[in-house]
């Protein structure tokens, strides 16, 4: 988390969600992030934690490979952004599913551990994210389960609170639309391939406190196996089935588009007429709102771009909105995850002083046209150069 944003976010958090929610989030920041992750884990534990990295997992005898993938991929963060001269890349590698007998799961958000207490990298993140995500999840475990129980599990010891049979883990470190959709729901793809080959569909463990939109998305994706709640603590699994953590490669993106769109058609879809040029507002967010909203609105009106607040739409309505779209304009934010559901989109992303490759990469994987506007940072918000935005829209509509 960018600590410079904390004061501005705090004020908006109180206004939107109340003081109790702010106190809860503040505790997570101070205890989990500043104390346990940045201090305890980084200085005392990091070098003592064993990790089974993706290449090591792929080489295990219990590993089943399903697809070759030999292309490099840009990193999700600032160093992977296409606007750089040489964006940083990594090799995602072939897709696999691997079984781990007598595994442990640390609540509330992982990681998954081998019987010996080694962290299984693909339960927490992609190769570039493994180190940080391992630390974040272990810090969360120390906060919830205590240091002794967490360290015992990392040594392969300790008594679990609960036992499962054959399961797969789909609990995100943050309950954010992107992390849930791309990093959790997408695991269904390989789990169903594993199930169709072995006849075993692992029970999918999801957060016990699933939001309404998480439940709706689970209903749409319609996983063939059972779904159960994971309510934290320390759990034992007779068999933990681990698919490749979604990078996501193009095949994963197109599968997600088709599966979720088919799910909305199965449920009846929507006949409501929607615009094919859309702007995703962030009026309900605590950061990255547009400070010169009126000036931006005049540009949007000129090019017949309609504004939507995604928090007012169901998941089905969001899928339908992006399925019908031709042009999507939005400040950087999780709502852009929905470009997964579009065809031949032009995406115009608005950035402040920090660029991220998150949706740039999704657009590339989906063969969407991608453009961006570098905006002025104004506190926690952005001020859009309306001339540049108009130029991007004009060029888009002419081509």
Tab-separated table of C-alpha atoms in Angstrom:
chain	number	residue	atom	x	y	z
A	1	UNK	CA	0.000	0.000	0.000
A	2	UNK	CA	1.167	3.519	-0.816
A	3	UNK	CA	1.334	5.129	2.638
A	4	UNK	CA	1.204	8.654	1.181
A	5	UNK	CA	-2.438	8.004	0.244
A	6	UNK	CA	-3.524	7.061	3.753
A	7	UNK	CA	-4.812	10.461	5.043
A	8	UNK	CA	-6.946	11.204	1.987
A	9	UNK	CA	-8.315	7.675	1.826
A	10	UNK	CA	-9.114	7.741	5.543
A	11	UNK	CA	-11.341	10.808	5.235
A	12	UNK	CA	-13.326	9.258	2.385
A	13	UNK	CA	-13.505	5.892	4.145
A	14	UNK	CA	-15.204	7.488	7.149
A	15	UNK	CA	-17.666	9.350	4.923
A	16	UNK	CA	-18.542	6.283	2.864
A	17	UNK	CA	-18.366	3.349	5.300
A	18	UNK	CA	-18.214	4.859	8.785
A	19	UNK	CA	-15.626	4.953	11.548
A	20	UNK	CA	-15.848	1.236	12.414
A	21	UNK	CA	-14.770	0.192	8.932
A	22	UNK	CA	-11.937	2.736	8.983
A	23	UNK	CA	-10.695	1.398	12.330
A	24	UNK	CA	-10.738	-2.157	10.980
A	25	UNK	CA	-8.821	-1.167	7.856
A	26	UNK	CA	-6.409	0.922	9.942
A	27	UNK	CA	-5.678	-2.051	12.176
A	28	UNK	CA	-4.914	-4.185	9.118
A	29	UNK	CA	-2.505	-1.522	7.867
A	30	UNK	CA	-0.685	-0.957	11.163
A	31	UNK	CA	-0.576	-4.531	12.465
A	32	UNK	CA	-0.516	-6.734	9.366
A	33	UNK	CA	1.369	-4.516	6.935
A	34	UNK	CA	3.672	-2.247	8.939
A	35	UNK	CA	4.418	-4.459	11.945
A	36	UNK	CA	4.080	-8.081	10.844
A	37	UNK	CA	5.002	-7.913	7.146
A	38	UNK	CA	7.449	-5.025	6.812
A	39	UNK	CA	9.112	-5.577	10.184
A	40	UNK	CA	8.694	-9.132	11.499
A	41	UNK	CA	8.542	-11.063	8.232
A	42	UNK	CA	11.014	-9.027	6.157
A	43	UNK	CA	13.640	-8.809	8.910
A	44	UNK	CA	13.212	-12.040	10.866
A	45	UNK	CA	11.429	-14.707	8.812
A	46	UNK	CA	11.925	-14.203	5.089
A	47	UNK	CA	15.234	-16.072	4.814
A	48	UNK	CA	13.931	-18.928	6.970
A	49	UNK	CA	10.819	-19.690	4.904
A	50	UNK	CA	11.168	-22.436	2.284
A	51	UNK	CA	9.278	-21.906	-0.979
A	52	UNK	CA	8.482	-24.424	-3.704
A	53	UNK	CA	8.607	-22.219	-6.793
A	54	UNK	CA	6.626	-22.771	-9.992
A	55	UNK	CA	9.411	-24.561	-11.864
A	56	UNK	CA	9.920	-26.885	-8.878
A	57	UNK	CA	6.196	-27.652	-8.721
A	58	UNK	CA	6.088	-28.392	-12.446
A	59	UNK	CA	8.895	-30.956	-12.072
A	60	UNK	CA	7.121	-33.020	-9.403
A	61	UNK	CA	5.908	-36.509	-10.327
A	62	UNK	CA	2.405	-35.606	-9.097
A	63	UNK	CA	2.180	-32.772	-11.627
A	64	UNK	CA	-0.075	-33.069	-14.681
A	65	UNK	CA	0.710	-30.689	-17.567
A	66	UNK	CA	-2.126	-29.516	-19.797
A	67	UNK	CA	-0.867	-26.799	-22.135
A	68	UNK	CA	2.399	-25.524	-23.477
A	69	UNK	CA	3.032	-21.815	-23.195
A	70	UNK	CA	6.376	-20.500	-24.400
A	71	UNK	CA	5.767	-16.758	-24.712
A	72	UNK	CA	7.169	-14.140	-22.309
A	73	UNK	CA	4.778	-11.942	-20.348
A	74	UNK	CA	5.249	-8.448	-19.029
A	75	UNK	CA	5.121	-7.917	-15.279
A	76	UNK	CA	1.845	-6.706	-13.803
A	77	UNK	CA	3.383	-3.725	-11.977
A	78	UNK	CA	4.970	-0.442	-13.114
A	79	UNK	CA	8.095	-2.110	-14.549
A	80	UNK	CA	6.007	-4.105	-17.025
A	81	UNK	CA	4.120	-1.179	-18.531
A	82	UNK	CA	4.193	-0.953	-22.324
A	83	UNK	CA	5.117	2.740	-22.218
A	84	UNK	CA	8.653	1.856	-21.071
A	85	UNK	CA	11.527	1.363	-23.511
A	86	UNK	CA	12.184	-2.155	-22.171
A	87	UNK	CA	9.306	-3.467	-20.053
A	88	UNK	CA	10.335	-6.190	-17.622
A	89	UNK	CA	9.201	-9.696	-18.563
A	90	UNK	CA	9.099	-13.218	-17.166
A	91	UNK	CA	8.287	-16.722	-18.454
A	92	UNK	CA	4.893	-17.996	-17.231
A	93	UNK	CA	5.543	-21.490	-18.606
A	94	UNK	CA	3.242	-24.433	-19.241
A	95	UNK	CA	-0.086	-24.861	-17.445
A	96	UNK	CA	-0.287	-27.643	-14.850
A	97	UNK	CA	-2.210	-29.082	-11.923
A	98	UNK	CA	-0.315	-30.677	-9.032
A	99	UNK	CA	-1.526	-32.751	-6.076
A	100	UNK	CA	-0.013	-32.305	-2.611
A	101	UNK	CA	-0.882	-34.980	-0.024
A	102	UNK	CA	-1.269	-34.058	3.663
A	103	UNK	CA	-1.022	-30.348	2.901
A	104	UNK	CA	-1.736	-27.455	5.258
A	105	UNK	CA	-3.640	-24.237	4.631
A	106	UNK	CA	-2.991	-21.129	6.698
A	107	UNK	CA	-5.860	-18.729	7.221
A	108	UNK	CA	-7.137	-16.293	6.492
A	109	UNK	CA	-5.705	-16.113	2.933
A	110	UNK	CA	-3.050	-18.832	2.603
A	111	UNK	CA	-0.444	-19.863	1.782
A	112	UNK	CA	-0.812	-23.544	1.035
A	113	UNK	CA	1.993	-25.658	2.498
A	114	UNK	CA	3.409	-29.086	1.712
A	115	UNK	CA	3.372	-31.750	4.441
A	116	UNK	CA	6.883	-30.555	5.346
A	117	UNK	CA	5.785	-26.926	5.721
A	118	UNK	CA	7.152	-25.554	2.442
A	119	UNK	CA	5.153	-22.730	0.841
A	120	UNK	CA	3.610	-23.749	-2.496
A	121	UNK	CA	4.211	-20.709	-4.694
A	122	UNK	CA	1.179	-21.142	-6.940
A	123	UNK	CA	-1.196	-20.909	-3.993
A	124	UNK	CA	-0.196	-17.258	-3.525
A	125	UNK	CA	0.891	-15.694	-6.809
A	126	UNK	CA	2.707	-15.674	-10.133
A	127	UNK	CA	6.531	-15.995	-10.170
A	128	UNK	CA	7.212	-12.221	-9.934
A	129	UNK	CA	4.760	-11.905	-7.011
A	130	UNK	CA	5.704	-15.036	-5.065
A	131	UNK	CA	8.135	-13.454	-2.603
A	132	UNK	CA	5.894	-10.561	-1.602
A	133	UNK	CA	2.663	-12.553	-1.542
A	134	UNK	CA	4.303	-15.214	0.613
A	135	UNK	CA	5.266	-12.563	3.141
A	136	UNK	CA	1.857	-10.877	3.068
A	137	UNK	CA	-0.060	-14.122	3.602
A	138	UNK	CA	2.242	-15.345	6.372
A	139	UNK	CA	1.933	-11.970	8.115
A	140	UNK	CA	-1.851	-12.319	7.945
A	141	UNK	CA	-1.583	-15.815	9.422
A	142	UNK	CA	0.542	-14.576	12.318
A	143	UNK	CA	-2.055	-11.883	12.970
A	144	UNK	CA	-4.951	-14.373	12.995
A	145	UNK	CA	-3.406	-17.631	14.228
A	146	UNK	CA	-0.483	-16.354	16.283
A	147	UNK	CA	3.251	-16.664	15.686
A	148	UNK	CA	3.665	-20.081	17.314
A	149	UNK	CA	0.968	-21.850	15.298
A	150	UNK	CA	2.130	-20.227	12.065
A	151	UNK	CA	5.763	-21.173	12.660
A	152	UNK	CA	4.760	-24.716	13.657
A	153	UNK	CA	2.914	-25.108	10.357
A	154	UNK	CA	5.933	-23.772	8.452
A	155	UNK	CA	7.946	-26.578	10.106
A	156	UNK	CA	5.365	-29.191	9.150
A	157	UNK	CA	4.068	-29.474	12.725
A	158	UNK	CA	1.007	-28.424	14.672
A	159	UNK	CA	-2.612	-29.473	15.003
A	160	UNK	CA	-5.176	-28.152	12.504
A	161	UNK	CA	-8.505	-26.599	13.429
A	162	UNK	CA	-10.239	-28.388	10.579
A	163	UNK	CA	-9.632	-31.199	8.119
A	164	UNK	CA	-10.647	-31.372	4.466
A	165	UNK	CA	-10.510	-34.199	1.953
A	166	UNK	CA	-9.596	-33.123	-1.607
A	167	UNK	CA	-9.681	-29.353	-2.042
A	168	UNK	CA	-8.424	-26.429	-4.120
A	169	UNK	CA	-7.828	-22.991	-2.621
A	170	UNK	CA	-9.465	-19.849	-4.048
A	171	UNK	CA	-9.202	-17.185	-1.344
A	172	UNK	CA	-7.710	-13.844	-2.477
A	173	UNK	CA	-5.364	-11.806	-0.269
A	174	UNK	CA	-7.607	-8.784	-0.902
A	175	UNK	CA	-11.361	-8.873	-1.614
A	176	UNK	CA	-10.976	-6.825	-4.759
A	177	UNK	CA	-12.854	-7.447	-8.020
A	178	UNK	CA	-9.631	-8.001	-9.984
A	179	UNK	CA	-7.979	-10.343	-7.469
A	180	UNK	CA	-11.140	-12.405	-7.115
A	181	UNK	CA	-12.022	-12.598	-10.811
A	182	UNK	CA	-8.602	-13.089	-12.380
A	183	UNK	CA	-6.681	-14.810	-9.607
A	184	UNK	CA	-9.408	-16.996	-8.043
A	185	UNK	CA	-12.295	-17.684	-10.428
A	186	UNK	CA	-9.900	-18.474	-13.260
A	187	UNK	CA	-8.557	-21.462	-11.302
A	188	UNK	CA	-11.792	-23.239	-12.216
A	189	UNK	CA	-10.493	-23.676	-15.768
A	190	UNK	CA	-7.645	-26.047	-14.930
A	191	UNK	CA	-9.498	-27.673	-12.043
A	192	UNK	CA	-12.241	-28.766	-14.432
A	193	UNK	CA	-9.705	-30.127	-16.902
A	194	UNK	CA	-8.134	-32.049	-14.033
A	195	UNK	CA	-11.567	-33.297	-12.996
A	196	UNK	CA	-12.542	-34.418	-16.489
A	197	UNK	CA	-9.295	-36.418	-16.724
A	198	UNK	CA	-9.175	-37.922	-13.225
A	199	UNK	CA	-12.858	-38.002	-12.311
A	200	UNK	CA	-12.061	-35.967	-9.186
A	201	UNK	CA	-13.349	-32.405	-8.925
A	202	UNK	CA	-11.738	-30.855	-5.826
A	203	UNK	CA	-13.960	-28.922	-3.457
A	204	UNK	CA	-13.286	-25.247	-4.140
A	205	UNK	CA	-12.550	-23.344	-0.917
A	206	UNK	CA	-13.730	-19.731	-1.075
A	207	UNK	CA	-13.898	-16.942	1.545
A	208	UNK	CA	-16.433	-17.515	4.305
A	209	UNK	CA	-17.410	-13.853	4.048
A	210	UNK	CA	-18.041	-13.839	0.283
A	211	UNK	CA	-19.677	-10.607	-0.830
A	212	UNK	CA	-22.866	-10.671	-2.882
A	213	UNK	CA	-20.937	-10.035	-6.094
A	214	UNK	CA	-18.540	-12.899	-5.317
A	215	UNK	CA	-21.491	-15.238	-4.819
A	216	UNK	CA	-23.053	-14.015	-8.043
A	217	UNK	CA	-19.854	-14.623	-10.009
A	218	UNK	CA	-19.589	-18.148	-8.548
A	219	UNK	CA	-23.131	-18.785	-9.704
A	220	UNK	CA	-22.296	-17.554	-13.205
A	221	UNK	CA	-19.100	-19.593	-13.590
A	222	UNK	CA	-20.969	-22.700	-12.369
A	223	UNK	CA	-18.024	-24.832	-11.198
A	224	UNK	CA	-18.638	-28.551	-11.739
A	225	UNK	CA	-17.348	-29.504	-8.277
A	226	UNK	CA	-18.501	-28.613	-4.793
A	227	UNK	CA	-17.874	-25.207	-3.190
A	228	UNK	CA	-17.168	-24.771	0.533
A	229	UNK	CA	-16.326	-21.875	2.830
A	230	UNK	CA	-12.852	-21.431	4.273
A	231	UNK	CA	-13.158	-19.541	7.528
A	232	UNK	CA	-9.483	-19.213	8.398
A	233	UNK	CA	-7.455	-20.836	11.129
A	234	UNK	CA	-5.082	-23.690	10.284
A	235	UNK	CA	-6.508	-26.484	8.133
A	236	UNK	CA	-5.261	-29.845	6.923
A	237	UNK	CA	-6.115	-31.279	3.501
A	238	UNK	CA	-5.764	-34.952	2.620
A	239	UNK	CA	-5.024	-33.684	-0.884
A	240	UNK	CA	-4.483	-30.077	-1.954
A	241	UNK	CA	-4.927	-29.691	-5.713
A	242	UNK	CA	-2.962	-26.701	-7.014
A	243	UNK	CA	-3.475	-25.351	-10.554
A	244	UNK	CA	-1.071	-22.884	-12.135
A	245	UNK	CA	-1.777	-19.498	-10.583
A	246	UNK	CA	-3.447	-17.474	-13.393
A	247	UNK	CA	-0.934	-15.070	-14.942
A	248	UNK	CA	-3.266	-14.760	-16.966
A	249	UNK	CA	-2.142	-15.984	-20.380
A	250	UNK	CA	-4.377	-15.352	-23.443
A	251	UNK	CA	-5.960	-18.821	-23.332
A	252	UNK	CA	-7.067	-18.146	-19.756
A	253	UNK	CA	-8.508	-14.756	-20.672
A	254	UNK	CA	-10.545	-16.056	-23.607
A	255	UNK	CA	-11.805	-19.003	-21.556
A	256	UNK	CA	-12.975	-16.588	-18.863
A	257	UNK	CA	-14.737	-14.388	-21.409
A	258	UNK	CA	-16.606	-17.302	-22.952
A	259	UNK	CA	-17.463	-19.039	-19.683
A	260	UNK	CA	-18.851	-15.945	-17.971
A	261	UNK	CA	-20.710	-14.691	-21.054
A	262	UNK	CA	-22.229	-18.127	-21.551
A	263	UNK	CA	-23.265	-18.057	-17.895
A	264	UNK	CA	-25.182	-14.825	-18.345
A	265	UNK	CA	-26.877	-16.135	-21.490
A	266	UNK	CA	-27.845	-19.271	-19.565
A	267	UNK	CA	-29.444	-17.054	-16.927
A	268	UNK	CA	-31.382	-15.032	-19.478
A	269	UNK	CA	-29.014	-12.073	-19.972
A	270	UNK	CA	-30.309	-8.549	-20.397
A	271	UNK	CA	-32.329	-6.903	-23.147
A	272	UNK	CA	-31.614	-3.395	-21.880
A	273	UNK	CA	-30.154	-1.088	-24.518
A	274	UNK	CA	-26.651	0.022	-23.541
A	275	UNK	CA	-24.074	2.357	-25.040
A	276	UNK	CA	-21.149	1.010	-27.024
A	277	UNK	CA	-18.915	3.847	-25.747
A	278	UNK	CA	-18.626	3.792	-21.980
A	279	UNK	CA	-16.847	5.694	-19.237
A	280	UNK	CA	-16.334	3.981	-15.871
A	281	UNK	CA	-16.586	6.549	-13.080
A	282	UNK	CA	-14.999	6.158	-9.642
A	283	UNK	CA	-17.377	8.326	-7.632
A	284	UNK	CA	-17.701	5.571	-5.022
A	285	UNK	CA	-13.934	4.991	-4.668
A	286	UNK	CA	-11.536	6.403	-2.073
A	287	UNK	CA	-8.720	7.079	-4.568
A	288	UNK	CA	-8.225	7.978	-8.239
A	289	UNK	CA	-11.389	9.986	-8.668
A	290	UNK	CA	-11.280	12.558	-11.466
A	291	UNK	CA	-10.940	16.033	-9.941
A	292	UNK	CA	-12.005	17.948	-13.088
A	293	UNK	CA	-15.056	15.780	-13.630
A	294	UNK	CA	-17.192	18.504	-15.293
A	295	UNK	CA	-14.553	19.253	-17.925
A	296	UNK	CA	-14.108	15.546	-18.625
A	297	UNK	CA	-17.877	15.127	-18.897
A	298	UNK	CA	-18.019	17.750	-21.640
A	299	UNK	CA	-15.500	15.750	-23.668
A	300	UNK	CA	-17.398	12.520	-23.043
A	301	UNK	CA	-20.655	14.158	-24.136
A	302	UNK	CA	-19.036	15.434	-27.323
A	303	UNK	CA	-18.089	11.877	-28.306
A	304	UNK	CA	-21.305	10.225	-27.090
A	305	UNK	CA	-19.623	8.328	-24.263
A	306	UNK	CA	-22.051	7.258	-21.532
A	307	UNK	CA	-21.031	7.130	-17.865
A	308	UNK	CA	-21.545	4.140	-15.560
A	309	UNK	CA	-20.834	3.521	-11.889
A	310	UNK	CA	-20.124	-0.198	-11.690
A	311	UNK	CA	-21.038	-0.409	-8.012
A	312	UNK	CA	-24.634	0.163	-9.105
A	313	UNK	CA	-24.599	-2.831	-11.485
A	314	UNK	CA	-24.732	-6.551	-10.812
A	315	UNK	CA	-21.934	-8.777	-12.139
A	316	UNK	CA	-24.259	-9.963	-14.903
A	317	UNK	CA	-25.000	-6.377	-15.872
A	318	UNK	CA	-21.293	-5.539	-15.929
A	319	UNK	CA	-20.542	-8.504	-18.185
A	320	UNK	CA	-23.356	-7.465	-20.506
A	321	UNK	CA	-22.208	-3.829	-20.514
A	322	UNK	CA	-18.660	-4.688	-21.575
A	323	UNK	CA	-19.815	-7.378	-24.010
A	324	UNK	CA	-21.699	-4.689	-25.955
A	325	UNK	CA	-18.988	-2.010	-25.712
A	326	UNK	CA	-16.639	-0.757	-28.431
A	327	UNK	CA	-14.774	1.902	-26.433
A	328	UNK	CA	-13.994	1.866	-22.699
A	329	UNK	CA	-12.562	4.909	-20.901
A	330	UNK	CA	-11.670	4.646	-17.209
A	331	UNK	CA	-9.227	5.699	-14.514
A	332	UNK	CA	-7.020	2.816	-13.404
A	333	UNK	CA	-9.106	0.584	-11.144
A	334	UNK	CA	-10.532	-2.894	-10.632
A	335	UNK	CA	-13.583	-2.168	-12.796
A	336	UNK	CA	-11.352	-2.496	-15.856
A	337	UNK	CA	-11.183	-6.228	-15.117
A	338	UNK	CA	-14.392	-6.361	-17.148
A	339	UNK	CA	-12.502	-5.752	-20.391
A	340	UNK	CA	-12.168	-9.546	-20.249
A	341	UNK	CA	-15.770	-9.712	-21.471
A	342	UNK	CA	-15.425	-7.481	-24.529
A	343	UNK	CA	-14.634	-8.090	-28.200
A	344	UNK	CA	-12.243	-5.867	-30.157
A	345	UNK	CA	-12.400	-3.081	-27.594
A	346	UNK	CA	-10.455	0.133	-27.537
A	347	UNK	CA	-9.407	0.735	-23.933
A	348	UNK	CA	-8.306	4.221	-22.819
A	349	UNK	CA	-6.876	4.073	-19.294
A	350	UNK	CA	-6.325	7.211	-17.197
A	351	UNK	CA	-3.289	7.225	-14.891
A	352	UNK	CA	-2.007	9.574	-12.221
A	353	UNK	CA	1.676	9.615	-11.342
A	354	UNK	CA	1.896	5.814	-11.196
A	355	UNK	CA	1.387	3.530	-14.184
A	356	UNK	CA	0.556	-0.170	-13.816
A	357	UNK	CA	0.503	-2.871	-16.486
A	358	UNK	CA	-2.444	-4.757	-14.954
A	359	UNK	CA	-5.068	-3.894	-17.573
A	360	UNK	CA	-2.566	-3.083	-20.281
A	361	UNK	CA	-1.629	-6.805	-20.123
A	362	UNK	CA	-5.260	-7.951	-20.106
A	363	UNK	CA	-5.930	-5.805	-23.165
A	364	UNK	CA	-2.917	-7.303	-24.944
A	365	UNK	CA	-4.014	-10.857	-24.102
A	366	UNK	CA	-7.534	-10.127	-25.409
A	367	UNK	CA	-6.258	-8.428	-28.596
A	368	UNK	CA	-7.893	-5.138	-27.589
A	369	UNK	CA	-6.537	-1.784	-28.749
A	370	UNK	CA	-4.962	-0.075	-25.727
A	371	UNK	CA	-4.209	3.612	-25.190
A	372	UNK	CA	-3.563	5.640	-22.084
A	373	UNK	CA	-3.558	9.209	-20.825
A	374	UNK	CA	-0.993	10.353	-18.279
A	375	UNK	CA	-2.822	12.667	-15.879
A	376	UNK	CA	-1.773	15.114	-13.189
A	377	UNK	CA	-1.823	13.696	-9.665
A	378	UNK	CA	-3.904	15.873	-7.304
A	379	UNK	CA	-3.683	14.381	-3.829
A	380	UNK	CA	-5.324	10.964	-4.083
A	381	UNK	CA	-7.137	11.958	-7.295
A	382	UNK	CA	-6.209	12.683	-10.910
A	383	UNK	CA	-6.749	15.708	-13.128
A	384	UNK	CA	-7.277	14.688	-16.735
A	385	UNK	CA	-5.767	16.610	-19.644
A	386	UNK	CA	-9.010	17.000	-21.585
A	387	UNK	CA	-7.253	17.917	-24.834
A	388	UNK	CA	-5.319	14.648	-24.739
A	389	UNK	CA	-8.454	12.686	-23.871
A	390	UNK	CA	-10.329	14.302	-26.770
A	391	UNK	CA	-7.455	13.475	-29.126
A	392	UNK	CA	-7.469	9.818	-27.994
A	393	UNK	CA	-11.226	9.574	-28.513
A	394	UNK	CA	-11.136	11.312	-31.870
A	395	UNK	CA	-8.381	9.001	-33.125
A	396	UNK	CA	-10.235	5.964	-31.803
A	397	UNK	CA	-13.539	6.832	-33.439
A	398	UNK	CA	-11.932	7.647	-36.794
A	399	UNK	CA	-10.011	4.354	-37.019
